[in-house]
mmCIF file of C-alpha atoms in Angstrom:
data_model
loop_
_atom_site.group_PDB
_atom_site.id
_atom_site.type_symbol
_atom_site.label_atom_id
_atom_site.label_comp_id
_atom_site.label_asym_id
_atom_site.label_seq_id
_atom_site.Cartn_x
_atom_site.Cartn_y
_atom_site.Cartn_z
ATOM 1 C CA ASN A 205 114.563 170.060 60.244
ATOM 2 C CA ILE A 206 114.644 171.543 63.739
ATOM 3 C CA ALA A 207 116.580 174.545 62.481
ATOM 4 C CA ARG A 208 114.065 175.126 59.694
ATOM 5 C CA ALA A 209 111.124 174.833 62.080
ATOM 6 C CA ALA A 210 112.746 177.300 64.475
ATOM 7 C CA GLU A 211 113.642 179.822 61.802
ATOM 8 C CA SER A 212 110.193 179.670 60.172
ATOM 9 C CA SER A 213 108.654 180.665 63.511
ATOM 10 C CA GLY A 214 111.133 183.474 64.129
ATOM 11 C CA ARG A 215 113.257 181.596 66.627
ATOM 12 C CA ARG A 216 116.924 180.629 66.818
ATOM 13 C CA PRO A 217 117.823 176.984 66.107
ATOM 14 C CA GLU A 218 120.220 176.960 69.055
ATOM 15 C CA ASP A 219 117.293 177.649 71.398
ATOM 16 C CA ILE A 220 115.774 174.221 70.649
ATOM 17 C CA THR A 221 117.198 171.166 72.424
ATOM 18 C CA LEU A 222 116.935 167.749 70.798
ATOM 19 C CA VAL A 223 116.564 164.833 73.225
ATOM 20 C CA ALA A 224 117.112 161.416 71.678
ATOM 21 C CA ALA A 225 114.481 159.039 73.067
ATOM 22 C CA THR A 226 116.659 155.972 73.492
ATOM 23 C CA LYS A 227 114.063 153.427 74.664
ATOM 24 C CA MET A 228 114.749 149.901 73.400
ATOM 25 C CA ASN A 229 118.083 150.875 71.833
ATOM 26 C CA ASP A 230 121.067 149.123 73.372
ATOM 27 C CA ALA A 231 124.184 150.776 74.733
ATOM 28 C CA SER A 232 126.103 150.516 71.459
ATOM 29 C CA ARG A 233 123.285 152.226 69.543
ATOM 30 C CA VAL A 234 123.143 154.999 72.112
ATOM 31 C CA ARG A 235 126.899 155.524 71.919
ATOM 32 C CA GLU A 236 126.647 155.606 68.121
ATOM 33 C CA ALA A 237 124.039 158.362 68.354
ATOM 34 C CA ILE A 238 126.216 160.372 70.740
ATOM 35 C CA GLU A 239 129.202 159.993 68.429
ATOM 36 C CA ALA A 240 126.978 161.321 65.619
ATOM 37 C CA GLY A 241 126.181 164.466 67.589
ATOM 38 C CA VAL A 242 123.372 163.687 70.055
ATOM 39 C CA ARG A 243 123.952 165.594 73.283
ATOM 40 C CA TYR A 244 120.833 164.710 75.280
ATOM 41 C CA CYS A 245 119.445 161.216 75.872
ATOM 42 C CA GLY A 246 116.036 160.479 77.341
ATOM 43 C CA GLU A 247 115.108 157.099 78.799
ATOM 44 C CA ASN A 248 111.573 155.867 79.466
ATOM 45 C CA ARG A 249 112.321 152.929 81.737
ATOM 46 C CA VAL A 250 114.278 152.979 84.970
ATOM 47 C CA GLN A 251 115.697 149.464 84.592
ATOM 48 C CA GLU A 252 116.830 150.171 81.047
ATOM 49 C CA LEU A 253 118.488 153.398 82.167
ATOM 50 C CA GLU A 254 120.353 151.604 84.946
ATOM 51 C CA GLU A 255 121.558 148.820 82.677
ATOM 52 C CA LYS A 256 122.812 151.143 79.960
ATOM 53 C CA ASN A 257 124.289 153.619 82.403
ATOM 54 C CA ALA A 258 126.366 150.823 83.950
ATOM 55 C CA LEU A 259 127.799 150.207 80.481
ATOM 56 C CA GLY A 260 128.722 153.862 80.013
ATOM 57 C CA ALA A 261 126.142 154.293 77.261
ATOM 58 C CA TYR A 262 125.483 157.964 78.003
ATOM 59 C CA SER A 263 129.088 159.095 78.369
ATOM 60 C CA GLY A 264 129.472 162.516 76.807
ATOM 61 C CA ALA A 265 125.762 163.311 76.888
ATOM 62 C CA HIS A 266 123.180 164.689 79.303
ATOM 63 C CA LEU A 267 120.808 162.072 80.725
ATOM 64 C CA HIS A 268 117.089 162.740 81.181
ATOM 65 C CA PHE A 269 114.255 160.493 82.318
ATOM 66 C CA ILE A 270 111.147 160.966 80.185
ATOM 67 C CA GLY A 271 108.866 158.022 81.042
ATOM 68 C CA HIS A 272 106.228 157.342 83.670
ATOM 69 C CA LEU A 273 107.884 157.136 87.085
ATOM 70 C CA GLN A 274 106.632 155.170 90.084
ATOM 71 C CA LYS A 275 107.488 156.476 93.534
ATOM 72 C CA ASN A 276 109.333 153.280 94.471
ATOM 73 C CA LYS A 277 111.744 153.849 91.564
ATOM 74 C CA VAL A 278 112.679 157.408 92.559
ATOM 75 C CA LYS A 279 115.768 156.237 94.463
ATOM 76 C CA TYR A 280 117.344 154.972 91.249
ATOM 77 C CA LEU A 281 117.024 158.280 89.400
ATOM 78 C CA VAL A 282 117.653 161.123 91.822
ATOM 79 C CA GLY A 283 121.225 162.271 91.451
ATOM 80 C CA THR A 284 121.657 160.112 88.326
ATOM 81 C CA ALA A 285 119.286 161.670 85.796
ATOM 82 C CA GLU A 286 120.115 165.310 85.222
ATOM 83 C CA LEU A 287 116.445 166.073 84.595
ATOM 84 C CA ILE A 288 113.313 164.077 85.426
ATOM 85 C CA GLN A 289 110.807 165.312 82.868
ATOM 86 C CA SER A 290 107.762 163.318 83.908
ATOM 87 C CA VAL A 291 106.753 164.431 87.407
ATOM 88 C CA ASP A 292 103.004 163.930 87.259
ATOM 89 C CA SER A 293 101.833 164.477 90.847
ATOM 90 C CA LEU A 294 102.745 166.324 94.027
ATOM 91 C CA GLU A 295 103.159 162.951 95.739
ATOM 92 C CA LEU A 296 105.897 162.069 93.248
ATOM 93 C CA ALA A 297 107.473 165.513 93.654
ATOM 94 C CA GLU A 298 107.534 164.986 97.423
ATOM 95 C CA ALA A 299 109.192 161.576 97.041
ATOM 96 C CA ILE A 300 111.856 163.070 94.775
ATOM 97 C CA ASP A 301 112.390 165.935 97.217
ATOM 98 C CA LYS A 302 112.884 163.554 100.141
ATOM 99 C CA ARG A 303 115.345 161.394 98.217
ATOM 100 C CA ALA A 304 117.280 164.430 97.015
ATOM 101 C CA ALA A 305 117.458 165.791 100.572
ATOM 102 C CA SER A 306 118.865 162.477 101.805
ATOM 103 C CA LEU A 307 121.587 162.701 99.167
ATOM 104 C CA GLY A 308 122.283 166.382 99.749
ATOM 105 C CA VAL A 309 121.412 167.328 96.164
ATOM 106 C CA VAL A 310 118.815 169.406 94.354
ATOM 107 C CA GLN A 311 117.009 167.501 91.603
ATOM 108 C CA ASP A 312 115.815 169.314 88.487
ATOM 109 C CA VAL A 313 112.405 168.247 87.192
ATOM 110 C CA LEU A 314 109.622 169.184 84.805
ATOM 111 C CA TYR A 315 105.932 168.945 85.648
ATOM 112 C CA GLU A 316 104.030 166.782 83.183
ATOM 113 C CA VAL A 317 100.665 168.135 82.057
ATOM 114 C CA ASN A 318 97.951 165.841 80.699
ATOM 115 C CA ILE A 319 97.036 168.478 78.160
ATOM 116 C CA GLY A 320 94.563 166.273 76.285
ATOM 117 C CA GLY A 321 92.725 165.131 79.424
ATOM 118 C CA GLU A 322 93.253 161.484 78.451
ATOM 119 C CA ALA A 323 92.321 158.871 81.039
ATOM 120 C CA ALA A 324 95.134 156.570 79.925
ATOM 121 C CA LYS A 325 97.838 159.206 80.436
ATOM 122 C CA SER A 326 99.345 160.573 83.618
ATOM 123 C CA GLY A 327 100.054 164.190 84.418
ATOM 124 C CA PHE A 328 98.549 167.208 86.098
ATOM 125 C CA ALA A 329 95.290 168.454 84.655
ATOM 126 C CA PRO A 330 95.827 171.901 83.097
ATOM 127 C CA GLU A 331 93.634 173.508 85.750
ATOM 128 C CA GLU A 332 95.705 171.847 88.520
ATOM 129 C CA ILE A 333 99.131 172.946 87.377
ATOM 130 C CA TYR A 334 98.968 176.400 88.977
ATOM 131 C CA SER A 335 98.253 174.977 92.429
ATOM 132 C CA ALA A 336 100.986 172.379 91.966
ATOM 133 C CA ALA A 337 103.505 175.048 90.995
ATOM 134 C CA GLU A 338 102.547 177.147 94.012
ATOM 135 C CA LYS A 339 103.006 174.200 96.384
ATOM 136 C CA THR A 340 106.465 173.468 94.979
ATOM 137 C CA GLY A 341 107.791 176.056 97.415
ATOM 138 C CA ASN A 342 107.370 173.372 100.095
ATOM 139 C CA PHE A 343 110.088 171.270 98.459
ATOM 140 C CA ALA A 344 113.585 172.604 99.118
ATOM 141 C CA ASN A 345 115.420 169.913 97.157
ATOM 142 C CA ILE A 346 113.724 170.051 93.778
ATOM 143 C CA ARG A 347 113.683 172.727 91.105
ATOM 144 C CA VAL A 348 110.902 172.810 88.548
ATOM 145 C CA LEU A 349 112.494 174.051 85.318
ATOM 146 C CA GLY A 350 109.411 173.891 83.120
ATOM 147 C CA LEU A 351 106.626 171.753 81.714
ATOM 148 C CA MET A 352 106.346 168.588 79.623
ATOM 149 C CA ALA A 353 103.422 167.164 77.678
ATOM 150 C CA ILE A 354 102.438 164.299 75.394
ATOM 151 C CA PRO A 355 99.334 165.365 73.451
ATOM 152 C CA PRO A 356 96.854 162.890 71.973
ATOM 153 C CA VAL A 357 97.948 160.815 68.992
ATOM 154 C CA CYS A 358 96.703 162.472 65.800
ATOM 155 C CA GLU A 359 96.883 161.473 62.149
ATOM 156 C CA ASN A 360 97.953 164.998 61.182
ATOM 157 C CA SER A 361 100.565 166.783 63.280
ATOM 158 C CA ASP A 362 98.729 170.077 62.848
ATOM 159 C CA GLU A 363 95.848 168.640 64.869
ATOM 160 C CA ASN A 364 98.067 168.916 67.945
ATOM 161 C CA ARG A 365 98.718 172.622 67.498
ATOM 162 C CA PRO A 366 95.896 173.673 69.873
ATOM 163 C CA TYR A 367 97.373 171.457 72.602
ATOM 164 C CA PHE A 368 100.848 172.839 72.012
ATOM 165 C CA ALA A 369 99.518 176.401 72.037
ATOM 166 C CA ARG A 370 97.739 175.803 75.334
ATOM 167 C CA MET A 371 100.924 174.374 76.835
ATOM 168 C CA ARG A 372 102.796 177.473 75.737
ATOM 169 C CA GLN A 373 100.207 179.664 77.445
ATOM 170 C CA LEU A 374 100.455 177.670 80.675
ATOM 171 C CA PHE A 375 104.246 177.950 80.455
ATOM 172 C CA VAL A 376 104.085 181.735 80.091
ATOM 173 C CA ASP A 377 101.437 182.224 82.777
ATOM 174 C CA ILE A 378 103.232 180.117 85.388
ATOM 175 C CA GLY A 379 106.527 181.816 84.652
ATOM 176 C CA ALA A 380 104.928 185.205 85.268
ATOM 177 C CA LYS A 381 103.750 184.174 88.733
ATOM 178 C CA LYS A 382 107.308 183.558 89.992
ATOM 179 C CA TYR A 383 106.516 180.676 92.333
ATOM 180 C CA ASP A 384 109.276 179.521 94.694
ATOM 181 C CA ASN A 385 111.505 176.770 93.219
ATOM 182 C CA VAL A 386 109.812 177.193 89.831
ATOM 183 C CA THR A 387 111.381 178.802 86.763
ATOM 184 C CA MET A 388 109.932 178.259 83.318
ATOM 185 C CA GLN A 389 113.070 177.547 81.275
ATOM 186 C CA ILE A 390 112.059 174.385 79.393
ATOM 187 C CA LEU A 391 108.904 173.539 77.459
ATOM 188 C CA SER A 392 109.316 169.897 76.434
ATOM 189 C CA MET A 393 106.790 168.798 73.824
ATOM 190 C CA GLY A 394 106.833 167.268 70.386
ATOM 191 C CA MET A 395 108.031 163.864 69.196
ATOM 192 C CA THR A 396 108.964 162.286 65.864
ATOM 193 C CA ASP A 397 105.656 162.946 64.110
ATOM 194 C CA ASP A 398 104.930 166.428 65.412
ATOM 195 C CA TYR A 399 108.114 168.100 66.665
ATOM 196 C CA ALA A 400 108.091 170.736 63.906
ATOM 197 C CA ALA A 401 104.560 171.791 64.862
ATOM 198 C CA ALA A 402 105.563 171.812 68.528
ATOM 199 C CA ILE A 403 108.537 174.074 67.805
ATOM 200 C CA SER A 404 106.378 176.484 65.851
ATOM 201 C CA GLU A 405 104.043 176.680 68.861
ATOM 202 C CA GLY A 406 106.813 177.339 71.373
ATOM 203 C CA ALA A 407 108.582 174.102 72.347
ATOM 204 C CA SER A 408 112.151 174.587 73.524
ATOM 205 C CA MET A 409 112.838 170.855 73.806
ATOM 206 C CA VAL A 410 111.691 167.972 71.599
ATOM 207 C CA ARG A 411 111.961 164.232 72.261
ATOM 208 C CA VAL A 412 112.677 162.186 69.135
ATOM 209 C CA GLY A 413 113.151 158.420 69.034
ATOM 210 C CA THR A 414 111.911 156.850 65.807
ATOM 211 C CA GLY A 415 113.152 159.809 63.782
ATOM 212 C CA ILE A 416 116.703 159.049 64.959
ATOM 213 C CA PHE A 417 116.839 155.304 65.551
ATOM 214 C CA GLY A 418 114.070 154.017 63.279
ATOM 215 C CA ALA A 419 110.930 152.155 64.282
ATOM 216 C CA ARG A 420 111.125 150.101 67.467
ATOM 217 C CA ASP A 421 110.467 146.373 67.267
ATOM 218 C CA TYR A 422 108.114 145.825 70.197
ATOM 219 C CA GLY A 423 107.671 142.170 69.241
ATOM 220 C CA ALA A 424 111.374 141.540 69.722
ATOM 221 C CA ALA A 425 111.260 143.285 73.090
ATOM 222 C CA LYS A 426 108.783 140.748 74.395
#
């Protein structure tokens, strides 16, 4: 499906990265997905990532963090997650930078944009992202590799196309400005219900959970 979406928009399938959103799937399920060909795993919860990582769940795959991150949890991710996709404020970027400096590493991140302007979601407002990117030059131990977004929930995936298109424009505009420590390599947007639309609008990375593992049982999780 990803290949078809890429080709229909004049892009190469190999230019789209599939991240398996592994939230609420245990270590054995994650390993099963990796054995079936998944090469990138994305976790939403720090504690869940730690528990599964201790069991070797992600062996053979790249590990990303894709959920909301509190500053007091930064110490558990820096140097462990290859990419932190959900940096939603300069305060969080600063905390990551300080932790990375203490470890002598450079942490790759994406800046999350609240593209729908939703009060319940975190992320930089679209009009704030340019200033944030410019100020990233103050952080020697992080690299911003692109942008991430979660648009509003819509009944029809095509309803999200304007949000995806705006993200693509932000991605292009910021890349052209060549801010220090910022290179627009990754545009992470699109999930199970709308990843094809996201790809057609320019996504280079999609995050799919239900489409791989099936529906999550939130009742069981409680």
